[in-house]
Phi, psi and omega in degrees: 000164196301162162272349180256344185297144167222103163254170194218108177295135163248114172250125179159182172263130189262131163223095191319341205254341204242150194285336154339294160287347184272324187286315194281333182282338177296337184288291175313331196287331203256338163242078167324344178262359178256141184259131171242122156252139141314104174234087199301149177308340183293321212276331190303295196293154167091349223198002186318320194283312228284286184276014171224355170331285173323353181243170193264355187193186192192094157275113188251119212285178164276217181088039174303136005264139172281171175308303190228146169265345182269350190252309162315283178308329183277003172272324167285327163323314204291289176332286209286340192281346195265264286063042189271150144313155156172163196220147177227149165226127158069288198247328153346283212287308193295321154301291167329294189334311189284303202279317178304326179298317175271335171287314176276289175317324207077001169276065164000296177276355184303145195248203183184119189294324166329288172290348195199076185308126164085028163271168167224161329264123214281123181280309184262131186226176191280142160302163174275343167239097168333133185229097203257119158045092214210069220264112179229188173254132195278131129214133210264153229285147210280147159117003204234159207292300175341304205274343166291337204254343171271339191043042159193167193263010184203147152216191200241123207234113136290129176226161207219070194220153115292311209248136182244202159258150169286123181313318188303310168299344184319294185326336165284007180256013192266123168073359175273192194269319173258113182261137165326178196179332158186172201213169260207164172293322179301351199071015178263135153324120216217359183200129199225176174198143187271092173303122180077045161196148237295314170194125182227144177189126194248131157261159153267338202271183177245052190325353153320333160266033194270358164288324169276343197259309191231012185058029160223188197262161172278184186281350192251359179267353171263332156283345201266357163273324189267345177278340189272023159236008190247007194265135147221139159307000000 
C-alpha cells in the first residue's frame, strides 16, 4: 500500500440493519485520510496473514454470532501478536476473552454461550438483563491506560448486548496481561486493555456511536485512530 495510505480492517458481517455498523462507517466519514474495509469473518480463518497484513490497523465490530467464530479470533490473534492497533466493541470484546483465554491462557475449550450453548467452560455467558440501546454508566478503573487516555474516572456509555464476561471467570483478567480496565454500576466488567502493547483495547460498549449521538468521534476511537496512522504496514 501507498505510505500516505491509512487503512482499518472492519472484521465482522456487515449488516445495513444494525445501527452499530452504520455508526463505525459514520465514524470513518468523520476521519476522511482513513480507509475502512469490510473483512467478513468466513474469509479469515486459516488465512488471517494473508488477509490483514495490508492494513495498519484492525476492528472488530460488533454484530454476534459472527459467521465464523474461528475466523473472528485469528484476526484478533493476528492483531495482538503482530502489534496491530486494534479495538474490539460489544462481540470484539467477547471474541478477545476467547482468543486470550485459549491462546494465552490454554484454555482450549473456553467458550461462548452464544455460540456454543452448555459448553465448559463458558468464559462468555448471557447477561442477566439484556442490555438493548442501554445508556449506562462507565467508570474506568484508576492506574490503567484506559483511564489516562478517557481523562476522567466515569462516562455514560452505550451498550447493545446479551453477552458478557462470566463473573464466575473474571479473576483470570486480575493481574494478567489483558486487564480489566473499567466496569459498569452493577461492577460487571465492561472493559479490558492489553498491557505492553502500542493499543489493544475491547469494549462491551459501543463508543462508536458517539458518531451518531453527538457527531463526533469518541475518545477512544479517535485515539484508536490516530495510533493506526502512526502504523505502517
Amino acid at each position: 500500500m501507498a505510505v500516505d495510505t491509512v487503512r482499518i480492517a472492519l472484521v465482522g458481517d456487515r449488516n445495513p440493519d444494525l445501527t452499530s455498523h452504520y455508526a463505525i462507517e459514520r465514524s470513518f466519514e468523520l476521519a476522511p485520510d482513513i480507509e475502512a474495509v469490510w473483512i467478513p469473518t468466513s474469509t479469515i480463518e486459516g488465512a488471517a496473514r494473508e488477509r490483514l497484513q495490508g492494513f495498519n490497523a484492525i476492528w472488530c465490530a460488533p454484530g454476534g454470532p459472527y459467521v465464523s467464530e474461528a475466523g473472528a479470533i485469528a484476526a484478533i490473534r493476528y492483531a495482538r501478536e503482530e502489534g496491530r492497533p486494534f479495538l474490539g466493541t460489544a462481540a470484539g470484546f467477547q471474541h478477545a476473552v476467547l482468543e486470550y483465554a485459549r491462546t494465552v491462557l490454554g484454555m482450549d475449550h473456553a467458550s461462548h454461550a452464544e455460540n456454543t450453548p452448555g459448553a465448559f467452560p463458558q468464559l462468555i455467558s448471557r447477561l442477566p438483563i439484556p442490555w438493548e440501546n442501554q445508556e449506562m454508566l462507565v467508570r474506568y478503573v484508576a492506574g490503567v491506560r484506559l483511564y489516562t487516555l478517557m481523562q476522567r474516572e466515569e462516562s455514560n456509555e452505550i451498550f447493545d448486548c446479551n453477552y458478557g464476561l462470566n463473573p464466575e471467570w473474571e479473576n483470570l483478567f486480575i493481574g494478567a496481561s489483558l486487564r480489566i480496565c473499567a466496569r459498569n454500576e452493577a461492577n460487571e466488567v465492561c472493559a479490558l486493555e492489553l498491557v505492553h502493547h502500542k493499543f489493544f483495547v475491547v469494549t462491551l460498549f459501543e463508543p462508536e456511536r458517539s458518531a451518531l449521538n453527538g457527531g463526533s468521534l469518541h475518545t477512544i476511537v479517535e485515539s484508536f485512530f490516530k495510533m493506526a496512522r502512526s502504523v505502517r504496514s
